[in-house]
PDB file of C-alpha atoms in Angstrom:
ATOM      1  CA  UNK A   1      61.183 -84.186  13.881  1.00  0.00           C
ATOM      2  CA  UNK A   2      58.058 -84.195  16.021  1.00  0.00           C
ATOM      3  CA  UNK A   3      58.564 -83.992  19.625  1.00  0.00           C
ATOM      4  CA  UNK A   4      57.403 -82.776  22.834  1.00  0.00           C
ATOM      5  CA  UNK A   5      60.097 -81.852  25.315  1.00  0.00           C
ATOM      6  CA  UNK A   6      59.031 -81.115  29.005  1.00  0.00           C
ATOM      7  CA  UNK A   7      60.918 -78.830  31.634  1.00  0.00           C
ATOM      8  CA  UNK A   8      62.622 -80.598  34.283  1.00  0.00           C
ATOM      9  CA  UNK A   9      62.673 -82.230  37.824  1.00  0.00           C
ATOM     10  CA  UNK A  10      61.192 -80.458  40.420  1.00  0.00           C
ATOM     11  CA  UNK A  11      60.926 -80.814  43.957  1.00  0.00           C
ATOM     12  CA  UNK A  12      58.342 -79.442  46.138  1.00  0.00           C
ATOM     13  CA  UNK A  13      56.994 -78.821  50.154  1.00  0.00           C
ATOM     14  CA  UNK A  14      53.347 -80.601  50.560  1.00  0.00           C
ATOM     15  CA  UNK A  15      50.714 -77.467  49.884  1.00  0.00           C
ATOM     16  CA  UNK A  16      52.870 -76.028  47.257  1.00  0.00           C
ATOM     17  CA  UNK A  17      52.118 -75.834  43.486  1.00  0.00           C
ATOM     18  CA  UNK A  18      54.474 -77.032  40.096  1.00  0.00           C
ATOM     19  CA  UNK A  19      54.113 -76.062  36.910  1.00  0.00           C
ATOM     20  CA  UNK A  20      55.338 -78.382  34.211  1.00  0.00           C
ATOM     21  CA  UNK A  21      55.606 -77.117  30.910  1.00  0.00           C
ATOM     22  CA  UNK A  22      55.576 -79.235  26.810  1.00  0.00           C
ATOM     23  CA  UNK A  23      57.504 -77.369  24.079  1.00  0.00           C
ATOM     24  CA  UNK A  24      56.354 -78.801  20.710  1.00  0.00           C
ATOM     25  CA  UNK A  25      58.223 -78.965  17.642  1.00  0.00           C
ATOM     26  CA  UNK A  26      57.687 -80.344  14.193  1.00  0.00           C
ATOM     27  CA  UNK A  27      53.967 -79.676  14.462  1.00  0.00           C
ATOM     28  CA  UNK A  28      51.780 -77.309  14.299  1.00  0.00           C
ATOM     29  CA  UNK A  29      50.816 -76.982  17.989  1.00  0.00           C
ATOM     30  CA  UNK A  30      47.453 -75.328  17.912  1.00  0.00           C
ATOM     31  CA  UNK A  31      45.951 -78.304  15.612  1.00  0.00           C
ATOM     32  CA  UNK A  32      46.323 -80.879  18.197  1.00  0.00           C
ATOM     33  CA  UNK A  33      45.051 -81.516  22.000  1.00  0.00           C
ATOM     34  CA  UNK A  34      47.231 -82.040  24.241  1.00  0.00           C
ATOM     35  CA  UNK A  35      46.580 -84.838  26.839  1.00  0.00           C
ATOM     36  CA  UNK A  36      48.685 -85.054  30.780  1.00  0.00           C
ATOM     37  CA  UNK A  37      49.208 -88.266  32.194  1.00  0.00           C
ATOM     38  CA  UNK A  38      51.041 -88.934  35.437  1.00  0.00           C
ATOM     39  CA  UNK A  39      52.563 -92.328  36.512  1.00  0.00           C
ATOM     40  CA  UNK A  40      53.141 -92.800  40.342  1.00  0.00           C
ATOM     41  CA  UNK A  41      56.927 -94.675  41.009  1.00  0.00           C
ATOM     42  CA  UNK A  42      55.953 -98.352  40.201  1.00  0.00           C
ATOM     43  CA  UNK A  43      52.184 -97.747  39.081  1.00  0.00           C
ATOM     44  CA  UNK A  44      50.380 -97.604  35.877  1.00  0.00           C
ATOM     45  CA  UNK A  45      49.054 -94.112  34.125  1.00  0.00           C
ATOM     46  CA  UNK A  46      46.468 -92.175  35.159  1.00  0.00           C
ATOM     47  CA  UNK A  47      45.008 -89.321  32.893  1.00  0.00           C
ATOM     48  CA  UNK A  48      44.777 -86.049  34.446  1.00  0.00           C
ATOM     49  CA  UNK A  49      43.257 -84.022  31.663  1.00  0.00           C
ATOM     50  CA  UNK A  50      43.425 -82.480  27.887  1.00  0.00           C
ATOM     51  CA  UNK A  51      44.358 -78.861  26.501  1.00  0.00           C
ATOM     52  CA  UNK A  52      42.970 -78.038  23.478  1.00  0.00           C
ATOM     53  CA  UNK A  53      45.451 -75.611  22.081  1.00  0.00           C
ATOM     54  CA  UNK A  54      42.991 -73.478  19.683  1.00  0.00           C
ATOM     55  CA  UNK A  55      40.221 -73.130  21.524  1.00  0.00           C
ATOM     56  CA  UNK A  56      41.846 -73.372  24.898  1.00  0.00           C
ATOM     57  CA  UNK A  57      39.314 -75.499  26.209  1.00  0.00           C
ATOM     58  CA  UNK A  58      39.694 -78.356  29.162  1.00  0.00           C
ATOM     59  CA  UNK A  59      38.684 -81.013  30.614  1.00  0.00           C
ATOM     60  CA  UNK A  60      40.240 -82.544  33.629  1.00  0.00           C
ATOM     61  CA  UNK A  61      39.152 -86.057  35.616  1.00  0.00           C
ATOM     62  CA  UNK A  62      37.425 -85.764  38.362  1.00  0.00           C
ATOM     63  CA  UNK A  63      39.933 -86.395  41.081  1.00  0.00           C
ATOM     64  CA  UNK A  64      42.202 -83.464  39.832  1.00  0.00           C
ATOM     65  CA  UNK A  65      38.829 -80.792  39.032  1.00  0.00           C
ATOM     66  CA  UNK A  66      39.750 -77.652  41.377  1.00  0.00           C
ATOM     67  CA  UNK A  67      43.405 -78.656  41.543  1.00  0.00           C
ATOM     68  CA  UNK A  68      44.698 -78.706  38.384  1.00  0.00           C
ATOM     69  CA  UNK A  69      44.702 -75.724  35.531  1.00  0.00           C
ATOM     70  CA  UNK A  70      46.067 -76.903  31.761  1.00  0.00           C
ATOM     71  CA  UNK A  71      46.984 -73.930  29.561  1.00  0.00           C
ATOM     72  CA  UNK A  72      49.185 -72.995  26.702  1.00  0.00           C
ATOM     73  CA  UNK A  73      51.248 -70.126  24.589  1.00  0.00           C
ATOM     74  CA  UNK A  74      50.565 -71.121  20.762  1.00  0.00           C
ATOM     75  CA  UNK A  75      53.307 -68.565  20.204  1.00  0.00           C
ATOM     76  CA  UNK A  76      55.894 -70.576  21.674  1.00  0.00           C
ATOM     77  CA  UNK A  77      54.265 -73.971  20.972  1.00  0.00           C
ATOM     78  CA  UNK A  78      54.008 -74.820  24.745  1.00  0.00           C
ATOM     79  CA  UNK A  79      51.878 -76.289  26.926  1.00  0.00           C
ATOM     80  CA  UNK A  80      51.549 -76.114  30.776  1.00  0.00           C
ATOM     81  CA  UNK A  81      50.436 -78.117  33.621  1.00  0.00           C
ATOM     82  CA  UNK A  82      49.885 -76.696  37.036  1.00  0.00           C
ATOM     83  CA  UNK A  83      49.218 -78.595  39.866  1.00  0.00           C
ATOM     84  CA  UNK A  84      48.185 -76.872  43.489  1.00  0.00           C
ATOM     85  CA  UNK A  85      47.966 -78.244  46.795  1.00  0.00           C
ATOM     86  CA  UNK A  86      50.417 -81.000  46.427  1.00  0.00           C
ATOM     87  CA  UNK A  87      49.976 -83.655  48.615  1.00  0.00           C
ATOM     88  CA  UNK A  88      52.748 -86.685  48.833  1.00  0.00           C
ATOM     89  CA  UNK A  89      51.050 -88.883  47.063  1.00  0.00           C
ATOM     90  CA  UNK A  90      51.345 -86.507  43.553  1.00  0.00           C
ATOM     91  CA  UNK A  91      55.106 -87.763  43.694  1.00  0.00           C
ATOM     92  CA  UNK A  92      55.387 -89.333  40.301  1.00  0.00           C
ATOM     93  CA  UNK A  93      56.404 -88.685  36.548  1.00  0.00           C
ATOM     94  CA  UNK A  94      54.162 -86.103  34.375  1.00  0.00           C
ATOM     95  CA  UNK A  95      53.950 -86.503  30.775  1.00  0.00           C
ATOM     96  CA  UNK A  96      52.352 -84.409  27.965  1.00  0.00           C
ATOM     97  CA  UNK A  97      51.252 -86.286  25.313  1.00  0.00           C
ATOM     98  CA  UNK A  98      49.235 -85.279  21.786  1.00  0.00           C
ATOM     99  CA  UNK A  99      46.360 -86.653  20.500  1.00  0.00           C
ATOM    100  CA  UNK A 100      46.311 -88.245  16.599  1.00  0.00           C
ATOM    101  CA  UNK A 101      43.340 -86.729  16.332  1.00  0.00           C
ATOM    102  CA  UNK A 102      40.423 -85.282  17.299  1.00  0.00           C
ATOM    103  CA  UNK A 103      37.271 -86.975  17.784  1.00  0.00           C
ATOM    104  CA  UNK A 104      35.511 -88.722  14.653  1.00  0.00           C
ATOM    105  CA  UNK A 105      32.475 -90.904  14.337  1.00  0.00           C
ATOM    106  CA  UNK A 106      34.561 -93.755  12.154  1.00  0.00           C
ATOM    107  CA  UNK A 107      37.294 -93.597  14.019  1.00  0.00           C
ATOM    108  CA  UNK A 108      36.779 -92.617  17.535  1.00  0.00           C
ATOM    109  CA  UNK A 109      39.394 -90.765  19.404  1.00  0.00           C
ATOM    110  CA  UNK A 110      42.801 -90.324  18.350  1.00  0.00           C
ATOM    111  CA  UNK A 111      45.264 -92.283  20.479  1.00  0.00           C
ATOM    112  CA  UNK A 112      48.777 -90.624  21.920  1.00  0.00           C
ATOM    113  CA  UNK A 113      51.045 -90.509  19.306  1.00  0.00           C
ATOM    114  CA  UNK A 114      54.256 -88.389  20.397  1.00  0.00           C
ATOM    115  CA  UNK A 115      54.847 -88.306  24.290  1.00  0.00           C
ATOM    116  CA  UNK A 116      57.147 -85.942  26.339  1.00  0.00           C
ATOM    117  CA  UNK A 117      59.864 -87.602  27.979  1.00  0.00           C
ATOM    118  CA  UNK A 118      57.894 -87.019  31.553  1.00  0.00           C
ATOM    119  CA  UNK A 119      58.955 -84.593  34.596  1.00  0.00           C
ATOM    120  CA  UNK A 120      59.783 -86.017  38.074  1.00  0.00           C
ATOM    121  CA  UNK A 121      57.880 -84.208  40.401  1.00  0.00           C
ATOM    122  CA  UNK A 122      59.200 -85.379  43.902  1.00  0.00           C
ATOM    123  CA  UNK A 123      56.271 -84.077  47.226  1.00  0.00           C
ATOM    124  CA  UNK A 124      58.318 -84.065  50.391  1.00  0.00           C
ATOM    125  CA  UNK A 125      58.988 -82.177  53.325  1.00  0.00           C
TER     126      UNK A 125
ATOM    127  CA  UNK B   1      33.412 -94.735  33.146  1.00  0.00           C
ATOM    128  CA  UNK B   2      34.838 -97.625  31.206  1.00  0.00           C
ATOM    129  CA  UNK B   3      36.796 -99.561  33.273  1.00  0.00           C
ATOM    130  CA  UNK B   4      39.517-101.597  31.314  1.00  0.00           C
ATOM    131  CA  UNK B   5      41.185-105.122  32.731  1.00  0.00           C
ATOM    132  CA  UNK B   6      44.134-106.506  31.936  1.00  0.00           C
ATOM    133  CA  UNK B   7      45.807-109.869  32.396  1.00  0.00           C
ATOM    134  CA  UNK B   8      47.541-111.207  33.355  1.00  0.00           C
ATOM    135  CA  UNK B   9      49.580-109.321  35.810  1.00  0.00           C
ATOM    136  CA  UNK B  10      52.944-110.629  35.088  1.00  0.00           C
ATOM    137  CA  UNK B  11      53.549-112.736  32.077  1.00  0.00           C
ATOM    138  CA  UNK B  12      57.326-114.703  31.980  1.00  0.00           C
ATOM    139  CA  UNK B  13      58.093-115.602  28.835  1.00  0.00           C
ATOM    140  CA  UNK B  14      61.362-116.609  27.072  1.00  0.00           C
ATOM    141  CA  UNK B  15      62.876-114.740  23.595  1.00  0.00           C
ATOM    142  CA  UNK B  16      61.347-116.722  20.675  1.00  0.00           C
ATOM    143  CA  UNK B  17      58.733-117.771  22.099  1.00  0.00           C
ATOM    144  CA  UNK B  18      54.682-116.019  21.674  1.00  0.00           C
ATOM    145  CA  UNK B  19      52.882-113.638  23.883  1.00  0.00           C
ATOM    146  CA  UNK B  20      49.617-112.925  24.623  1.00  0.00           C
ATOM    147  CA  UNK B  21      47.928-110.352  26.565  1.00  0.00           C
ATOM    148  CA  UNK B  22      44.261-109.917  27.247  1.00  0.00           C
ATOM    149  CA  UNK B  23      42.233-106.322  27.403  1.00  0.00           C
ATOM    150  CA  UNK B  24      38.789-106.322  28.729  1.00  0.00           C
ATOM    151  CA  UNK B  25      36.461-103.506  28.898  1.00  0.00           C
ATOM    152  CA  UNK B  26      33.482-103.122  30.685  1.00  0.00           C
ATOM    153  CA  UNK B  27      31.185-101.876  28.378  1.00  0.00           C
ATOM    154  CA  UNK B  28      31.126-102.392  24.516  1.00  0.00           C
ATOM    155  CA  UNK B  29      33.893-100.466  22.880  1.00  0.00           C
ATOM    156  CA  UNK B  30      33.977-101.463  19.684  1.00  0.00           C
ATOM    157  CA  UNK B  31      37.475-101.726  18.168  1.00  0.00           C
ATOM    158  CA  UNK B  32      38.194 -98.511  19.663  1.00  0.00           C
ATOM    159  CA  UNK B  33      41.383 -99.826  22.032  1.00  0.00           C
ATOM    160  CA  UNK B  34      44.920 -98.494  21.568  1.00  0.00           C
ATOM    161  CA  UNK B  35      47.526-100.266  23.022  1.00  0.00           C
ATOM    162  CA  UNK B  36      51.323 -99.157  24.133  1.00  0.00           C
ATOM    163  CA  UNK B  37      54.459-100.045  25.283  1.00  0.00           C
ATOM    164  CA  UNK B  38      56.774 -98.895  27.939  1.00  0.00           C
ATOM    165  CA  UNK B  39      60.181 -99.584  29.136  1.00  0.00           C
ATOM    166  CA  UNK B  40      61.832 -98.430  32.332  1.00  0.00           C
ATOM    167  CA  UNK B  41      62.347 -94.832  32.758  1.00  0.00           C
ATOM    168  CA  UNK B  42      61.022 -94.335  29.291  1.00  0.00           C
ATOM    169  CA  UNK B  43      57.668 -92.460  28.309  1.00  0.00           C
ATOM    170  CA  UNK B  44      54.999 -94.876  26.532  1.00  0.00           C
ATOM    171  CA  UNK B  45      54.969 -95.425  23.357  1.00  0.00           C
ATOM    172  CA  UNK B  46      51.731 -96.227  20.895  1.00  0.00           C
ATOM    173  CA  UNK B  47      51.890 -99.914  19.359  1.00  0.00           C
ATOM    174  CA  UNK B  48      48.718-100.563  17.918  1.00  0.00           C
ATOM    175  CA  UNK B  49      46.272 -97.284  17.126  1.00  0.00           C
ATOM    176  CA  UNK B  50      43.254 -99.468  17.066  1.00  0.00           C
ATOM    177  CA  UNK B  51      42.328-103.022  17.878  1.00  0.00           C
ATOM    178  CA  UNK B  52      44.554-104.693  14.687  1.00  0.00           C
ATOM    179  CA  UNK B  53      46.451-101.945  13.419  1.00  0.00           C
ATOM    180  CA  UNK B  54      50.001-100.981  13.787  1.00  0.00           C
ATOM    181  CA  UNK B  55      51.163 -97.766  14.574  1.00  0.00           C
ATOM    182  CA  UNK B  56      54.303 -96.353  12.004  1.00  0.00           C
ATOM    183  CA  UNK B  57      57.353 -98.009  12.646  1.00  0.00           C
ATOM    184  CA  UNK B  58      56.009-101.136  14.544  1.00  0.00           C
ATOM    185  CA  UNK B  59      57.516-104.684  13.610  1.00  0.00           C
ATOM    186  CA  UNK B  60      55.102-106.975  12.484  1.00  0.00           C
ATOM    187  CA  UNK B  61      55.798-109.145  14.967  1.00  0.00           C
ATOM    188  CA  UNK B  62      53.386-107.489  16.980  1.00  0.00           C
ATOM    189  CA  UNK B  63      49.251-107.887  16.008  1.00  0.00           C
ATOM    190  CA  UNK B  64      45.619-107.286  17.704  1.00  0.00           C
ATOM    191  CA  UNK B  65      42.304-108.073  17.697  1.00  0.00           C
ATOM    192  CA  UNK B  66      39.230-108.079  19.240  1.00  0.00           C
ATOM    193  CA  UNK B  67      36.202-105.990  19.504  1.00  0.00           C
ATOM    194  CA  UNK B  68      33.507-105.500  21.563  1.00  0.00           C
ATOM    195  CA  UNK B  69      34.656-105.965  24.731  1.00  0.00           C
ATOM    196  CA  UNK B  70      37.619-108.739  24.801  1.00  0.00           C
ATOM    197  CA  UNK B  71      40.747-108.005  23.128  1.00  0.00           C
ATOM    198  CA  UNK B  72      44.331-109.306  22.869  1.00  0.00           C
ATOM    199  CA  UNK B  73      47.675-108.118  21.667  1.00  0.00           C
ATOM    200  CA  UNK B  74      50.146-111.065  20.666  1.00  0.00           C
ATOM    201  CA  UNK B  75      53.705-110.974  20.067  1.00  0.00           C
ATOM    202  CA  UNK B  76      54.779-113.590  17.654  1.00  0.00           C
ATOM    203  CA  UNK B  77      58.274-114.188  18.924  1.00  0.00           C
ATOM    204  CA  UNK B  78      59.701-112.319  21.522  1.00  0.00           C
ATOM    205  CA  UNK B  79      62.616-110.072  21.030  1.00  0.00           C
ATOM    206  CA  UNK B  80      64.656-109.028  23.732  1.00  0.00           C
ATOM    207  CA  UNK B  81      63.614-105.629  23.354  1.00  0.00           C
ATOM    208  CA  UNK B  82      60.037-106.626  23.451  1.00  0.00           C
ATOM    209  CA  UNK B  83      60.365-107.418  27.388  1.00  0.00           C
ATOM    210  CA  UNK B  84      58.150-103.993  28.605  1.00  0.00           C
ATOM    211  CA  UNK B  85      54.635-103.192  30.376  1.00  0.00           C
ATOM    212  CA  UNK B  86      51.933-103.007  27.876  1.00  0.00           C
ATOM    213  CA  UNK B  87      48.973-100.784  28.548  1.00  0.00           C
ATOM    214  CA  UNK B  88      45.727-100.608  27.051  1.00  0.00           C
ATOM    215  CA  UNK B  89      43.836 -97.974  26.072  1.00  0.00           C
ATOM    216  CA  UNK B  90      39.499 -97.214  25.171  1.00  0.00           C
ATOM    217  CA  UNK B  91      39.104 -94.722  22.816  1.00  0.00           C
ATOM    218  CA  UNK B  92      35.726 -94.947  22.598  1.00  0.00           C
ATOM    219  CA  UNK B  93      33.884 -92.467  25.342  1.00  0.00           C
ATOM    220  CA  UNK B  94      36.066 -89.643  26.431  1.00  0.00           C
ATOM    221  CA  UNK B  95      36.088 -88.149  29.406  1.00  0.00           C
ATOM    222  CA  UNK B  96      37.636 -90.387  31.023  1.00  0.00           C
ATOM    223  CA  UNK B  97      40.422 -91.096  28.991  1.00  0.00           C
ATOM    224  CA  UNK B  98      41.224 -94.887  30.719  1.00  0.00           C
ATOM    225  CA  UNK B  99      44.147 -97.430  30.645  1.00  0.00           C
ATOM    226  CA  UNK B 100      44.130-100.561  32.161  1.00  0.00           C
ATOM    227  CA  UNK B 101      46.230-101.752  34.833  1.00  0.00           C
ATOM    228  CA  UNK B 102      49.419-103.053  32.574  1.00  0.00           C
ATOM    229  CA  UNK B 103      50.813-106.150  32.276  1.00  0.00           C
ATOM    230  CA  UNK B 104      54.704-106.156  32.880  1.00  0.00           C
ATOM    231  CA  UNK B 105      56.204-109.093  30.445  1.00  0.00           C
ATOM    232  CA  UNK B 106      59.689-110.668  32.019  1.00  0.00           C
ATOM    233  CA  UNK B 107      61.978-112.786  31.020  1.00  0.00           C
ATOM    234  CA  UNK B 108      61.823-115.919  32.633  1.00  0.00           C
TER     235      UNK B 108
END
């Protein structure tokens, strides 16, 4: 069965970091990016970046570029997500998510297929 | 940065009867839109893996089309389970990876 399972809840102090890690199963991890999207409590998704698993290449949006770090352990089929200086506003479900696949000129990028079951990470004081 | 618009909002429907939802992007994107559903407390879930085809497992209820720019997903008769936000989703010119806004689909 293909899945991504995340780690759980986690509550943090404003300036603090979280690291939210994607276990894989049923594929082979390193032949698939691996995409982080966040969803604020009542908003829509916003993407935060990709992992490319063999390479170990990023590439994050903007807003999160010198905030966020995306890395992985092929080994263990995980990914991670680590997000510093946490403001309030970063309150909100993280998901990992995999892309189809990669890039191609017929058939553009490939969309999300499997999706973690997202991590509540709550930003108070 | 392509910039994707959905409408409407908020779209009250009734089981049985036929949705549609728009997508529009604001640049040329060819067919290159995914589209997903979500349910409360549940992660996403792909629907249609370009403009007018289903993703495994999807009912055929549930069709797309569009290209270019404008593009709509329709529901032919609602299910009860079909009452979700829907997101949309270019896949045309990464980085960004973009959704649009949602629209959340009630039960009126």
């Amino acid at each position: 069965q293909v899945q991504l399972v995340q780690s759980g809840a986690e509550v943090e102090k404003p300036g603090a970091s979280v690291k939210v890690s994607c276990k894989a199963s049923g594929y082979t991890f390193a032949g698939y990016y691996l995409h982080w999207v966040r969803q604020a409590p009542g908003q829509g998704l916003e993407w935060m970046g990709w992992f490319n698993p063999d390479s170990g290449g990023t590439e994050f949006a903007q807003k999160f570029q010198g905030r966020v770090t995306m890395t992985g352990d092929t080994s263990i089929s995980t990914g991670y997500m680590e997000l510093r200086r946490l403001r309030s506003d970063d309150t909100a479900v993280y998901y990992c998510a995999r892309q189809s696949w990669s890039f191609d000129i017929v058939t553009g990028y490939g969309p999300f297929d499997i999706w973690g079951q997202g991590t509540l990470v709550t930003v108070s004081s | 940065e392509i910039v994707l618009t959905q409408s409407p909002a908020t779209l009250s429907l009734s089981p049985g009867e036929r949705a549609t939802l728009s997508c529009r992007a604001s640049q040329s994107i060819g067919n290159y839109l995914a589209w997903y559903q979500q349910k409360p407390g549940q992660a996403p879930r792909l629907l249609m893996y370009d403009a007018s085809n289903r993703a495994t497992g999807i009912p055929a209820r549930f069709s797309g089309s569009g290209s270019g720019t404008d593009f709509t997903l329709t529901i032919s008769s609602l299910e009860p389970e079909d009452f979700a936000v829907y997101y949309c989703q270019q896949r045309r010119k990464w980085p960004p990876v973009t959704f649009g806004q949602g629209t959340r689909l009630e039960i009126k």
